[in-house]
Amino acid sequence: MNAGMILTSLVDGLLIGVVYGIAAMGLNLIWGVMRVINLAHGALISLGMFGVYLLFSGLGLNPYLSLVLVALLGLLMGVLIYVIAIQRVINAPYLSTLLATFAINMIIIGLGTAAFTTTPRDIGFSLGNVELGPLTLQGTRLVAALVTLTVTAILYTFLYRTRTGKYIRAVSNNRAAAELMGIPSARILALSFGIGTMLAAIAGGLIATFFSFTILSGDLYQQKSFIIGVLGGLGNPLGALVGGLILGVLEGVLPLTMPNTWVPVIEFVLFIVILLVKPSGLLGGKK
Amino acid sequence: MKQWLHPGFWLTLLIVLALGLAPVFTRNAGLRETGFTILLAISMAVSLNIIMGYTGYVSFGHVVFYGLGGYTGMYLIDTWGAPLPLAVLGGGATSALLAFGLGKAILRLRGAYFALATIGVNEAVRTFVANFKPFGGPTGIELQFSVYKQYGGAADALWLTYYGVIAISVFAVIFSYYIKTSKFGLGLMSIREDEDAAEVMGVITPDAKTMAFVFSAFLPGMLGVLFFFKNGNVEPADAFRLGFSIESLVMIMLGGQGTLLGPVIGALGYQRLRGLLLTSDAMIGSLPLKDFQLVIAGLLMLVIILFIPAGLVGWLRQKFAFLRRILV
Amino acid sequence: MSMLLQVQGVTKRFGGLQALTQVTFDLPKGQIFGLIGPNGAGKTTLFNTINGVYHPEEGRILFQGKDVTQMHPYHLAKMGMARTHQIVRPLNELTVRENVMVGACFGHENQSLGKAAKIADETLDFVKISGRSDQLAGSLNVAQKKRLEMARALAAHPRLLLLDEVLAGLNPSEIDGMIQMVLDIRAQGITIIMIEHLMKAVMNVSDRILVLDYGEQIAEGSPSEIANHPKVIEAYLGDPKLAEKLMEED
């Protein structure tokens, strides 16, 4: 094992971690704004994968152009899911929203399996490799990380610089007070769920450019999103990016020191420990 | 003692007994397999209801007790040649022990945080077992065919596991009812309604919750051993399938959480529906209906959650006052 | 005289906020002890500290001579302390009788279910909502829920009862009924600390009164001492409505 290998693992881990981060960001945004743990998140990531795959291999559309379309569709789909499945139970005990989102998950996975089977798909798209000194990086991963950072920057600007973004943060802070001040919380909640779903779809679309996948693959990334969410602080969308980086580094570096199969054990134990000790996340300040 | 005269208890027990004994009297192996699946589901739902329905702590990790118990039992049989009943008890005890250790820690978390932690625990144990050499790592444990000889061959062993699952589901119903009508159960329900108020009234909540978790975990631990013994092998992915946990939640929701009859009816209904869909020849367009099993289950679940959150038994009790004396 | 409760130099902070500063008092058996002060004075915080919901940063609390400073609410309940909440906390999906049984089963006397049911019926009779025993607690109105809170606490047969604004939100005839009930409870030998905003009521029923202001204990004494205490009048002048009520007493 030489320094170049370690460095490559590390940077590779960082690049993928950033993409995981955007998936977790969607989960975190939804939790933060409406206290819903979205168990359909993985299925929506899968849909993002298939969206880019179908547009690319079916219509020959460039994957990154496809991603824009997929993001828009994701937004619409999220709003639709909110209106159909969440709105009615948003104030019910949390089990209701957990199970409502899981029902959506079953429906998507069921339809997806019927339509696409569970044979692995590969998008078959490459941007070649990029050589940076001792580093060799896959082009698609590099672009994916850049896209993620751009999306994060846009999300940040949206949340902190626009009126609607401020509404979202207000509803997230205290929905009752926000409603008293005349903020249309029903619409804000639907939009937030839409944005969360959009982020899941983008993450799925990006992952599809460098990993093979099935309709069930999203589940794995949903679990990673949970871990990242807890690392970065549940409800903190931007913390998710940092959480993603931490997970990416762990996944890049840990396999150099132990068998690959032990990595998820460490991750889940870490997840439980952080939940117990500091549920606001490693970066979170207050509870 | 007068609670044992309640018609709701006997109704529930009779349903389980009738379901369980039908294949025994007909000696029909096909019915027995269906019966096994249904009784397994009933016992899972009834046991999960102790922590979820009575205590108000929603666990997504109920399957971890099933999986770990199953593995422990299989290990005892395979490596130590333990007889099945001992292995079953060993599986139950191991799961109860895990619940005891975990309970003190994760039952401090409330609401969705607890639910998330239970998912984490299941995944942590699953990935750990996949690395754990004595449990066979990723390939798990496969029983030698000769193991079944001491039970009179494979066919008799299948009947034996079936008697086992009948016994466990009958025990589950009696035990669940006993808890529901006991002082301990009253404490659990006060925790479900308002944990802080319960503490102020003197309910020692950390102990009560942990005991509820342990009781809830013991049954799936035993069931896992029966199932995987019957199956002949156990692998991490089968033993710790998160979907099985969630199916148990759905069954409870269908029937009505916190009731005795609810999880039984919910499990029966869910499994019947699943069976019907899986064996149906109907087509939707060019695809067989059975491909849509998951979609239909998802839709059904969504409708229940959105429109009948109290579940069938809960809804009946709310709607018809006289049923409150018959259904528990 | 033996002291049921001794609060010694209790200080409680939340982050930078000083909620209680060096609160000290002794409570002999059989008294009604009034706890008054403007909103946000720390009265409910003091209750939460006495019954173990919070643990103080400084000071000690002795209950029946035993140091209970670090104990949890359930320990204190078992030792004979019961309380009501300012904002009622009924166990909605349980019946009224079951609510009261929780107090009898798990509180001071640790009764069996059967005995608890009997105690519950007697207690519900005493608070005059026995007609509602089989109803779900969630279906009661506010005045009934207040009585339920009271019944739950009483069913434990406590030694010390902490009452947090049991009169708030009641109409005048309900208030008279509740005050009579408090006096009856004391007549059974139960010591009471009551937080109350209705000055007239507090002044009439209390043997002694403690006044809190911004977490500080500004006065302690008999009702007439308190009514004429310059610091108390000063504290209440910030709240003209309450000052007015205080004056009504003379």
Short mmCIF file of C-alpha atoms in Angstrom, two decimals, chain B:
data_model
loop_
_atom_site.label_atom_id
_atom_site.label_comp_id
_atom_site.label_asym_id
_atom_site.label_seq_id
_atom_site.Cartn_x
_atom_site.Cartn_y
_atom_site.Cartn_z
CA MET B 1 -59.40 -13.24 37.89
CA LYS B 2 -62.61 -12.10 36.28
CA GLN B 3 -60.70 -10.83 33.25
CA TRP B 4 -60.33 -14.47 32.13
CA LEU B 5 -64.08 -14.63 31.57
CA HIS B 6 -64.01 -11.84 29.02
CA PRO B 7 -65.52 -12.98 25.70
CA GLY B 8 -62.95 -10.97 23.73
CA PHE B 9 -60.14 -13.09 25.13
CA TRP B 10 -61.88 -16.36 24.29
CA LEU B 11 -62.83 -15.13 20.83
CA THR B 12 -59.19 -14.34 20.07
CA LEU B 13 -57.95 -17.60 21.51
CA LEU B 14 -60.55 -19.59 19.58
CA ILE B 15 -59.57 -17.95 16.29
CA VAL B 16 -55.93 -18.87 16.85
CA LEU B 17 -56.77 -22.41 17.96
CA ALA B 18 -59.12 -22.99 15.03
CA LEU B 19 -56.52 -21.74 12.56
CA GLY B 20 -53.84 -23.81 14.20
CA LEU B 21 -55.68 -27.08 14.61
CA ALA B 22 -57.36 -27.30 11.17
CA PRO B 23 -54.25 -28.72 9.47
CA VAL B 24 -53.62 -31.06 12.41
CA PHE B 25 -57.00 -32.76 12.03
CA THR B 26 -56.89 -32.91 8.24
CA ARG B 27 -53.19 -33.95 8.22
CA ASN B 28 -52.89 -31.79 5.13
CA ALA B 29 -49.30 -30.69 4.49
CA GLY B 30 -50.31 -27.80 2.22
CA LEU B 31 -52.68 -26.40 4.83
CA ARG B 32 -49.95 -26.88 7.40
CA GLU B 33 -47.55 -24.69 5.44
CA THR B 34 -50.16 -21.93 5.09
CA GLY B 35 -50.98 -22.35 8.77
CA PHE B 36 -47.32 -22.04 9.72
CA THR B 37 -46.97 -18.76 7.84
CA ILE B 38 -50.14 -17.32 9.37
CA LEU B 39 -49.36 -18.39 12.94
CA LEU B 40 -45.81 -17.07 12.58
CA ALA B 41 -47.21 -13.73 11.44
CA ILE B 42 -49.76 -13.70 14.27
CA SER B 43 -47.12 -14.36 16.91
CA MET B 44 -44.83 -11.71 15.47
CA ALA B 45 -47.61 -9.13 15.44
CA VAL B 46 -48.92 -10.02 18.91
CA SER B 47 -45.44 -9.80 20.41
CA LEU B 48 -44.58 -6.53 18.66
CA ASN B 49 -47.87 -5.13 19.94
CA ILE B 50 -46.55 -5.37 23.51
CA ILE B 51 -43.92 -2.70 22.94
CA MET B 52 -45.71 -0.81 20.16
CA GLY B 53 -49.41 -1.04 20.98
CA TYR B 54 -49.31 -1.14 24.77
CA THR B 55 -46.21 0.95 25.46
CA GLY B 56 -46.27 3.28 22.46
CA TYR B 57 -42.69 2.67 21.30
CA VAL B 58 -42.65 1.91 17.58
CA SER B 59 -39.91 -0.57 16.82
CA PHE B 60 -38.76 -1.15 13.25
CA GLY B 61 -36.29 -3.68 14.56
CA HIS B 62 -38.56 -6.46 15.76
CA VAL B 63 -36.98 -8.78 13.20
CA VAL B 64 -33.60 -8.47 14.92
CA PHE B 65 -34.94 -10.65 17.74
CA TYR B 66 -36.31 -13.15 15.26
CA GLY B 67 -33.01 -13.28 13.37
CA LEU B 68 -30.70 -13.41 16.37
CA GLY B 69 -32.88 -15.99 18.11
CA GLY B 70 -32.97 -18.06 14.93
CA TYR B 71 -29.21 -17.92 14.56
CA THR B 72 -28.62 -18.83 18.20
CA GLY B 73 -30.95 -21.83 17.96
CA MET B 74 -29.40 -23.02 14.72
CA TYR B 75 -25.95 -22.66 16.22
CA LEU B 76 -26.98 -24.70 19.29
CA ILE B 77 -28.44 -27.44 17.07
CA ASP B 78 -25.63 -27.48 14.53
CA THR B 79 -22.61 -27.14 16.78
CA TRP B 80 -23.78 -28.57 20.08
CA GLY B 81 -26.43 -31.00 18.91
CA ALA B 82 -28.99 -29.40 21.17
CA PRO B 83 -32.52 -30.81 21.01
CA LEU B 84 -35.04 -28.52 19.32
CA PRO B 85 -36.99 -27.43 22.46
CA LEU B 86 -33.77 -26.41 24.17
CA ALA B 87 -32.63 -24.55 21.06
CA VAL B 88 -35.98 -22.74 20.91
CA LEU B 89 -35.67 -21.63 24.52
CA GLY B 90 -32.05 -20.67 23.90
CA GLY B 91 -33.09 -18.49 20.96
CA GLY B 92 -35.80 -16.81 23.01
CA ALA B 93 -33.44 -16.23 25.91
CA THR B 94 -30.73 -14.71 23.72
CA SER B 95 -33.18 -12.27 22.15
CA ALA B 96 -34.59 -11.38 25.55
CA LEU B 97 -31.05 -10.73 26.75
CA LEU B 98 -30.32 -8.49 23.76
CA ALA B 99 -33.55 -6.58 24.43
CA PHE B 100 -32.58 -6.16 28.06
CA GLY B 101 -29.15 -4.78 27.18
CA LEU B 102 -30.44 -2.56 24.41
CA GLY B 103 -33.56 -1.47 26.22
CA LYS B 104 -31.84 0.50 28.94
CA ALA B 105 -29.97 2.47 26.28
CA ILE B 106 -32.27 3.04 23.34
CA LEU B 107 -35.59 3.25 25.18
CA ARG B 108 -34.40 6.62 26.43
CA LEU B 109 -34.96 7.87 22.90
CA ARG B 110 -38.47 8.96 22.16
CA GLY B 111 -40.63 8.99 19.07
CA ALA B 112 -38.99 8.81 15.69
CA TYR B 113 -35.50 8.74 17.24
CA PHE B 114 -36.32 5.41 18.83
CA ALA B 115 -37.72 4.12 15.54
CA LEU B 116 -34.51 5.14 13.74
CA ALA B 117 -32.34 3.54 16.41
CA THR B 118 -34.17 0.24 16.02
CA ILE B 119 -33.45 0.26 12.29
CA GLY B 120 -29.81 0.93 13.12
CA VAL B 121 -29.67 -1.93 15.61
CA ASN B 122 -31.11 -4.38 13.10
CA GLU B 123 -28.61 -3.34 10.44
CA ALA B 124 -25.69 -3.38 12.90
CA VAL B 125 -26.55 -6.90 14.05
CA ARG B 126 -27.15 -8.10 10.48
CA THR B 127 -23.83 -6.80 9.21
CA PHE B 128 -22.07 -8.10 12.32
CA VAL B 129 -23.52 -11.60 11.96
CA ALA B 130 -22.43 -11.62 8.32
CA ASN B 131 -18.88 -11.30 9.64
CA PHE B 132 -19.22 -13.57 12.64
CA LYS B 133 -17.40 -16.84 11.98
CA PRO B 134 -19.20 -19.10 14.51
CA PHE B 135 -22.48 -18.17 12.77
CA GLY B 136 -21.01 -19.02 9.38
CA GLY B 137 -20.36 -15.46 8.20
CA PRO B 138 -22.10 -14.41 4.99
CA THR B 139 -23.28 -17.94 4.11
CA GLY B 140 -24.85 -18.62 7.48
CA ILE B 141 -25.58 -22.02 9.00
CA GLU B 142 -26.88 -25.02 7.07
CA LEU B 143 -28.15 -28.03 9.01
CA GLN B 144 -27.00 -31.53 8.13
CA PHE B 145 -29.90 -33.57 6.85
CA SER B 146 -29.15 -36.16 9.54
CA VAL B 147 -30.25 -33.69 12.21
CA TYR B 148 -33.86 -34.41 11.32
CA LYS B 149 -33.46 -38.17 11.88
CA GLN B 150 -33.77 -37.88 15.64
CA TYR B 151 -37.19 -36.33 15.08
CA GLY B 152 -38.34 -39.23 12.88
CA GLY B 153 -37.24 -37.76 9.55
CA ALA B 154 -37.92 -34.51 7.73
CA ALA B 155 -41.69 -34.98 7.42
CA ASP B 156 -42.19 -35.53 11.14
CA ALA B 157 -39.82 -32.68 11.93
CA LEU B 158 -42.06 -30.37 9.90
CA TRP B 159 -45.06 -31.40 11.98
CA LEU B 160 -43.03 -30.92 15.13
CA THR B 161 -42.16 -27.33 14.20
CA TYR B 162 -45.81 -26.78 13.40
CA TYR B 163 -46.89 -27.93 16.87
CA GLY B 164 -44.23 -25.61 18.19
CA VAL B 165 -45.63 -22.59 16.38
CA ILE B 166 -49.18 -23.44 17.56
CA ALA B 167 -47.94 -23.57 21.13
CA ILE B 168 -46.10 -20.26 20.79
CA SER B 169 -49.03 -18.42 19.21
CA VAL B 170 -51.46 -19.69 21.87
CA PHE B 171 -48.97 -18.67 24.53
CA ALA B 172 -48.55 -15.28 22.80
CA VAL B 173 -52.29 -14.56 22.96
CA ILE B 174 -52.62 -15.59 26.61
CA PHE B 175 -49.47 -13.72 27.58
CA SER B 176 -50.45 -10.58 25.69
CA TYR B 177 -53.88 -10.59 27.32
CA TYR B 178 -52.35 -11.20 30.72
CA ILE B 179 -50.10 -8.15 30.27
CA LYS B 180 -52.93 -6.01 28.95
CA THR B 181 -55.11 -6.72 31.97
CA SER B 182 -52.33 -6.61 34.58
CA LYS B 183 -51.05 -3.82 36.74
CA PHE B 184 -47.84 -3.91 34.70
CA GLY B 185 -49.93 -3.40 31.55
CA LEU B 186 -51.70 -0.42 33.08
CA GLY B 187 -48.29 1.09 33.70
CA LEU B 188 -47.28 0.47 30.07
CA MET B 189 -50.44 2.11 28.76
CA SER B 190 -49.90 5.12 30.99
CA ILE B 191 -46.43 5.44 29.43
CA ARG B 192 -47.99 5.26 25.97
CA GLU B 193 -50.43 8.04 26.79
CA ASP B 194 -48.05 10.42 28.58
CA GLU B 195 -44.69 9.20 29.76
CA ASP B 196 -43.91 12.22 31.94
CA ALA B 197 -47.27 12.08 33.67
CA ALA B 198 -46.75 8.35 34.26
CA GLU B 199 -43.43 9.03 35.99
CA VAL B 200 -45.02 11.59 38.24
CA MET B 201 -47.67 9.04 39.22
CA GLY B 202 -44.97 6.60 40.24
CA VAL B 203 -44.52 4.35 37.21
CA ILE B 204 -40.84 3.39 37.12
CA THR B 205 -40.73 4.01 33.41
CA PRO B 206 -37.19 2.82 32.53
CA ASP B 207 -37.83 -0.56 34.15
CA ALA B 208 -41.34 -0.94 32.76
CA LYS B 209 -40.25 -0.11 29.22
CA THR B 210 -37.29 -2.45 29.39
CA MET B 211 -39.45 -5.31 30.66
CA ALA B 212 -41.99 -4.69 27.90
CA PHE B 213 -39.15 -4.79 25.36
CA VAL B 214 -37.83 -8.04 26.84
CA PHE B 215 -41.26 -9.69 26.79
CA SER B 216 -41.78 -8.45 23.26
CA ALA B 217 -38.41 -9.90 22.17
CA PHE B 218 -38.66 -13.35 23.74
CA LEU B 219 -41.36 -14.66 21.39
CA PRO B 220 -39.72 -13.76 18.05
CA GLY B 221 -36.50 -15.27 19.39
CA MET B 222 -38.26 -18.63 19.73
CA LEU B 223 -40.11 -18.27 16.43
CA GLY B 224 -36.87 -17.67 14.55
CA VAL B 225 -35.47 -20.99 15.73
CA LEU B 226 -38.57 -22.89 14.59
CA PHE B 227 -38.64 -21.19 11.22
CA PHE B 228 -34.99 -21.69 10.35
CA PHE B 229 -34.91 -25.21 11.74
CA LYS B 230 -37.78 -26.01 9.39
CA ASN B 231 -36.04 -24.12 6.60
CA GLY B 232 -32.78 -26.04 7.07
CA ASN B 233 -30.52 -23.01 6.77
CA VAL B 234 -30.22 -19.43 7.92
CA GLU B 235 -28.52 -16.50 6.18
CA PRO B 236 -28.08 -12.89 7.33
CA ALA B 237 -30.33 -11.43 4.61
CA ASP B 238 -33.25 -13.77 5.49
CA ALA B 239 -32.83 -13.54 9.23
CA PHE B 240 -32.69 -9.77 9.49
CA ARG B 241 -35.01 -8.69 6.66
CA LEU B 242 -36.24 -5.21 7.59
CA GLY B 243 -39.31 -5.78 5.43
CA PHE B 244 -40.48 -8.48 7.84
CA SER B 245 -40.41 -5.98 10.70
CA ILE B 246 -42.44 -3.55 8.69
CA GLU B 247 -44.93 -6.22 7.64
CA SER B 248 -45.48 -6.91 11.34
CA LEU B 249 -46.16 -3.19 11.88
CA VAL B 250 -48.61 -3.18 8.99
CA MET B 251 -50.47 -6.19 10.37
CA ILE B 252 -50.86 -4.44 13.72
CA MET B 253 -52.07 -1.26 12.03
CA LEU B 254 -54.57 -3.23 9.96
CA GLY B 255 -56.12 -4.90 12.97
CA GLY B 256 -55.73 -2.13 15.52
CA GLN B 257 -52.75 -1.39 17.77
CA GLY B 258 -53.09 -1.82 21.50
CA THR B 259 -55.88 -4.37 21.17
CA LEU B 260 -55.57 -8.13 21.70
CA LEU B 261 -57.63 -9.22 18.70
CA GLY B 262 -56.28 -6.56 16.32
CA PRO B 263 -52.83 -8.00 15.62
CA VAL B 264 -54.36 -11.48 15.21
CA ILE B 265 -56.97 -10.32 12.69
CA GLY B 266 -54.45 -8.03 11.00
CA ALA B 267 -51.91 -10.82 10.56
CA LEU B 268 -54.54 -13.23 9.31
CA GLY B 269 -55.98 -10.69 6.87
CA TYR B 270 -52.58 -9.60 5.58
CA GLN B 271 -51.32 -13.12 5.03
CA ARG B 272 -54.55 -14.27 3.39
CA LEU B 273 -54.47 -11.34 1.01
CA ARG B 274 -50.83 -11.95 0.24
CA GLY B 275 -51.54 -15.62 -0.39
CA LEU B 276 -54.44 -14.81 -2.69
CA LEU B 277 -52.41 -12.33 -4.69
CA LEU B 278 -49.44 -14.66 -5.02
CA THR B 279 -51.54 -17.54 -6.34
CA SER B 280 -53.90 -15.48 -8.48
CA ASP B 281 -53.96 -16.09 -12.25
CA ALA B 282 -55.49 -12.71 -13.06
CA MET B 283 -53.63 -10.39 -15.40
CA ILE B 284 -53.20 -6.63 -15.50
CA GLY B 285 -52.43 -5.84 -19.13
CA SER B 286 -49.64 -8.19 -20.08
CA LEU B 287 -48.42 -8.67 -16.51
CA PRO B 288 -49.72 -11.19 -13.99
CA LEU B 289 -51.54 -9.75 -10.98
CA LYS B 290 -49.10 -11.40 -8.61
CA ASP B 291 -46.37 -9.05 -9.82
CA PHE B 292 -48.41 -6.29 -8.24
CA GLN B 293 -48.56 -7.91 -4.82
CA LEU B 294 -46.34 -5.27 -3.28
CA VAL B 295 -48.22 -2.40 -4.94
CA ILE B 296 -51.57 -3.65 -3.69
CA ALA B 297 -50.21 -4.18 -0.18
CA GLY B 298 -48.80 -0.64 -0.27
CA LEU B 299 -52.08 0.87 -1.43
CA LEU B 300 -54.02 -1.02 1.21
CA MET B 301 -51.65 0.17 3.89
CA LEU B 302 -51.89 3.76 2.74
CA VAL B 303 -55.69 3.66 2.81
CA ILE B 304 -55.69 2.22 6.34
CA ILE B 305 -53.26 4.83 7.64
CA LEU B 306 -55.04 7.74 6.00
CA PHE B 307 -58.60 6.76 6.72
CA ILE B 308 -58.81 4.11 9.49
CA PRO B 309 -55.77 4.76 11.68
CA ALA B 310 -57.30 2.89 14.62
CA GLY B 311 -57.34 -0.32 12.55
CA LEU B 312 -60.30 -2.65 12.11
CA VAL B 313 -60.81 -3.59 15.76
CA GLY B 314 -60.17 -0.05 16.98
CA TRP B 315 -62.62 1.30 14.43
CA LEU B 316 -65.31 -1.20 15.38
CA ARG B 317 -64.86 -0.36 19.04
CA GLN B 318 -65.18 3.36 18.35
CA LYS B 319 -68.18 2.93 16.09
CA PHE B 320 -70.27 0.42 18.02
CA ALA B 321 -70.38 0.85 21.77
CA PHE B 322 -71.68 -2.67 22.42
CA LEU B 323 -68.63 -4.16 20.69
CA ARG B 324 -66.40 -2.67 23.39
CA ARG B 325 -67.59 -5.43 25.68
CA ILE B 326 -66.92 -8.16 23.13
CA LEU B 327 -63.69 -7.09 21.42
CA VAL B 328 -60.50 -6.42 23.35
#
